[in-house]
CSV table of C-alpha atoms in Angstrom, one decimal:
chain,number,residue,atom,x,y,z
A,1,UNK,CA,13.6,47.6,-35.9
A,2,UNK,CA,10.9,47.8,-37.2
A,3,UNK,CA,10.7,44.1,-39.0
A,4,UNK,CA,11.5,42.5,-35.2
A,5,UNK,CA,8.3,44.7,-33.9
A,6,UNK,CA,6.0,43.1,-36.1
A,7,UNK,CA,7.1,39.5,-35.8
A,8,UNK,CA,6.6,40.1,-31.9
A,9,UNK,CA,3.3,41.5,-32.5
A,10,UNK,CA,2.4,38.2,-35.5
A,11,UNK,CA,3.7,35.8,-32.9
A,12,UNK,CA,1.3,37.6,-30.3
A,13,UNK,CA,-1.7,37.9,-32.1
A,14,UNK,CA,-1.0,33.7,-33.4
A,15,UNK,CA,-1.4,33.0,-29.3
A,16,UNK,CA,-5.0,34.2,-28.7
A,17,UNK,CA,-7.0,31.5,-31.1
A,18,UNK,CA,-4.5,29.3,-30.0
A,19,UNK,CA,-4.8,29.5,-26.5
A,20,UNK,CA,-8.7,29.6,-27.2
A,21,UNK,CA,-8.9,26.7,-29.5
A,22,UNK,CA,-6.7,24.9,-26.4
A,23,UNK,CA,-9.3,26.1,-23.7
A,24,UNK,CA,-11.6,25.1,-25.7
A,25,UNK,CA,-11.1,21.9,-26.9
A,26,UNK,CA,-14.2,19.1,-25.9
A,27,UNK,CA,-11.7,17.0,-24.4
A,28,UNK,CA,-9.7,19.5,-22.2
A,29,UNK,CA,-10.4,17.0,-19.4
A,30,UNK,CA,-8.3,14.1,-20.8
A,31,UNK,CA,-5.1,14.6,-18.9
A,32,UNK,CA,-2.3,14.8,-21.1
A,33,UNK,CA,0.5,12.4,-21.2
A,34,UNK,CA,3.7,14.5,-22.3
A,35,UNK,CA,6.4,12.1,-24.1
A,36,UNK,CA,4.7,9.0,-23.3
A,37,UNK,CA,4.2,6.7,-25.6
A,38,UNK,CA,0.3,5.8,-26.9
A,39,UNK,CA,-1.3,3.4,-24.4
A,40,UNK,CA,1.4,3.8,-21.5
A,41,UNK,CA,-0.4,5.3,-18.2
A,42,UNK,CA,1.8,6.9,-15.0
A,43,UNK,CA,1.4,5.0,-12.0
A,44,UNK,CA,-0.5,8.5,-10.4
A,45,UNK,CA,-3.1,8.4,-13.0
A,46,UNK,CA,-3.7,4.5,-13.3
A,47,UNK,CA,-4.0,5.1,-8.9
A,48,UNK,CA,-6.9,7.5,-9.6
A,49,UNK,CA,-8.5,5.5,-11.8
A,50,UNK,CA,-12.2,3.7,-10.3
A,51,UNK,CA,-12.0,0.2,-9.6
A,52,UNK,CA,-11.9,-1.9,-10.8
A,53,UNK,CA,-8.5,-2.2,-12.5
A,54,UNK,CA,-7.0,-5.3,-13.6
A,55,UNK,CA,-3.0,-5.6,-13.2
A,56,UNK,CA,-0.9,-8.3,-15.1
A,57,UNK,CA,2.5,-9.0,-14.1
A,58,UNK,CA,4.1,-9.4,-17.9
A,59,UNK,CA,7.9,-10.3,-15.4
A,60,UNK,CA,10.0,-13.8,-15.6
A,61,UNK,CA,9.6,-15.6,-12.6
A,62,UNK,CA,13.2,-14.2,-12.0
A,63,UNK,CA,12.2,-11.1,-11.5
A,64,UNK,CA,9.1,-11.8,-10.0
A,65,UNK,CA,11.7,-12.4,-6.8
A,66,UNK,CA,11.9,-8.7,-6.3
A,67,UNK,CA,8.6,-8.3,-5.3
A,68,UNK,CA,4.8,-9.1,-5.9
A,69,UNK,CA,1.8,-6.9,-6.4
A,70,UNK,CA,-0.9,-8.3,-4.4
A,71,UNK,CA,-4.0,-9.7,-6.6
A,72,UNK,CA,-1.7,-8.7,-10.1
A,73,UNK,CA,-2.0,-12.0,-12.1
A,74,UNK,CA,1.5,-13.4,-13.0
A,75,UNK,CA,0.9,-13.8,-17.8
A,76,UNK,CA,4.0,-14.1,-19.4
A,77,UNK,CA,5.4,-16.3,-22.5
A,78,UNK,CA,6.4,-18.7,-20.7
A,79,UNK,CA,3.5,-19.7,-19.2
A,80,UNK,CA,0.7,-17.7,-21.0
A,81,UNK,CA,-1.7,-20.6,-21.2
A,82,UNK,CA,-1.9,-20.7,-17.0
A,83,UNK,CA,-1.7,-17.0,-16.8
A,84,UNK,CA,-4.6,-15.9,-20.1
A,85,UNK,CA,-6.5,-18.9,-17.8
A,86,UNK,CA,-6.4,-17.0,-14.8
A,87,UNK,CA,-7.2,-13.5,-16.7
A,88,UNK,CA,-10.4,-14.4,-18.3
A,89,UNK,CA,-11.6,-16.0,-14.6
A,90,UNK,CA,-11.3,-12.5,-13.4
A,91,UNK,CA,-12.0,-10.1,-16.3
A,92,UNK,CA,-15.3,-8.8,-17.6
A,93,UNK,CA,-15.6,-6.3,-20.8
A,94,UNK,CA,-15.2,-3.2,-19.7
A,95,UNK,CA,-12.3,-3.7,-17.4
A,96,UNK,CA,-9.1,-1.6,-17.4
A,97,UNK,CA,-5.8,-3.9,-17.9
A,98,UNK,CA,-2.6,-2.4,-16.8
A,99,UNK,CA,0.3,-4.7,-18.0
A,100,UNK,CA,3.7,-3.8,-16.1
A,101,UNK,CA,7.2,-5.5,-16.5
A,102,UNK,CA,10.3,-4.7,-15.4
A,103,UNK,CA,11.1,-0.8,-16.3
A,104,UNK,CA,11.2,1.2,-18.6
A,105,UNK,CA,13.0,-0.6,-20.5
A,106,UNK,CA,11.4,-3.6,-20.8
A,107,UNK,CA,9.4,-4.4,-23.6
A,108,UNK,CA,7.6,-7.2,-23.0
A,109,UNK,CA,4.7,-5.4,-20.7
A,110,UNK,CA,4.0,-4.0,-24.4
A,111,UNK,CA,3.8,-7.4,-26.2
A,112,UNK,CA,1.7,-8.6,-23.3
A,113,UNK,CA,-0.8,-5.3,-23.6
A,114,UNK,CA,-1.0,-5.9,-27.6
A,115,UNK,CA,-1.5,-9.7,-27.5
A,116,UNK,CA,-4.0,-9.0,-24.9
A,117,UNK,CA,-5.8,-6.6,-27.1
A,118,UNK,CA,-5.6,-9.2,-30.0
A,119,UNK,CA,-7.0,-11.8,-27.9
A,120,UNK,CA,-9.7,-10.0,-25.6
A,121,UNK,CA,-10.5,-7.5,-28.9
A,122,UNK,CA,-10.5,-4.5,-26.1
A,123,UNK,CA,-8.9,-1.4,-26.4
A,124,UNK,CA,-8.3,-0.5,-22.3
A,125,UNK,CA,-5.5,-2.2,-22.2
A,126,UNK,CA,-2.3,-0.1,-20.5
A,127,UNK,CA,1.2,-0.6,-20.0
A,128,UNK,CA,2.9,0.8,-17.5
A,129,UNK,CA,5.3,3.6,-17.5
A,130,UNK,CA,8.3,2.6,-15.6
A,131,UNK,CA,7.2,-1.1,-14.6
A,132,UNK,CA,8.2,-2.7,-11.6
A,133,UNK,CA,10.7,0.5,-10.8
A,134,UNK,CA,7.4,2.7,-10.7
A,135,UNK,CA,5.5,0.2,-8.2
A,136,UNK,CA,8.6,-0.5,-6.2
A,137,UNK,CA,8.0,0.6,-2.6
A,138,UNK,CA,4.1,0.4,-2.8
A,139,UNK,CA,2.4,-2.2,-1.5
A,140,UNK,CA,4.3,-5.2,-2.7
A,141,UNK,CA,5.4,-8.3,-1.3
A,142,UNK,CA,8.4,-10.8,-1.6
């Protein structure tokens, strides 16, 4: 019993500096993205960002029949040049870019985001968690 009590005391004492470090961390106000891959953002957080934010629709033409996000630029590998030209006309350095595709399982948005990071030399490019599935029912048109 004495060993169990000592183990509990050690555990409790270790929580004090851990809590202090968590509270005093310089990036304390940065949202924590539990369970999301790096460079991925949830819709609620993305909508809270100040404008301008540039939305990139990385779905195929067939997938886009499910609906469109007004103002989003269509940029898919099948027609990269046309979409990239539209992006360059509207993009300014420092502007956040959010790329989405059909769903969580779709890797196209991540591939498009990586290519944009390479082509634009910008790291403020995000992938929308759940893709179009997250946007469905939020200001879209067919």
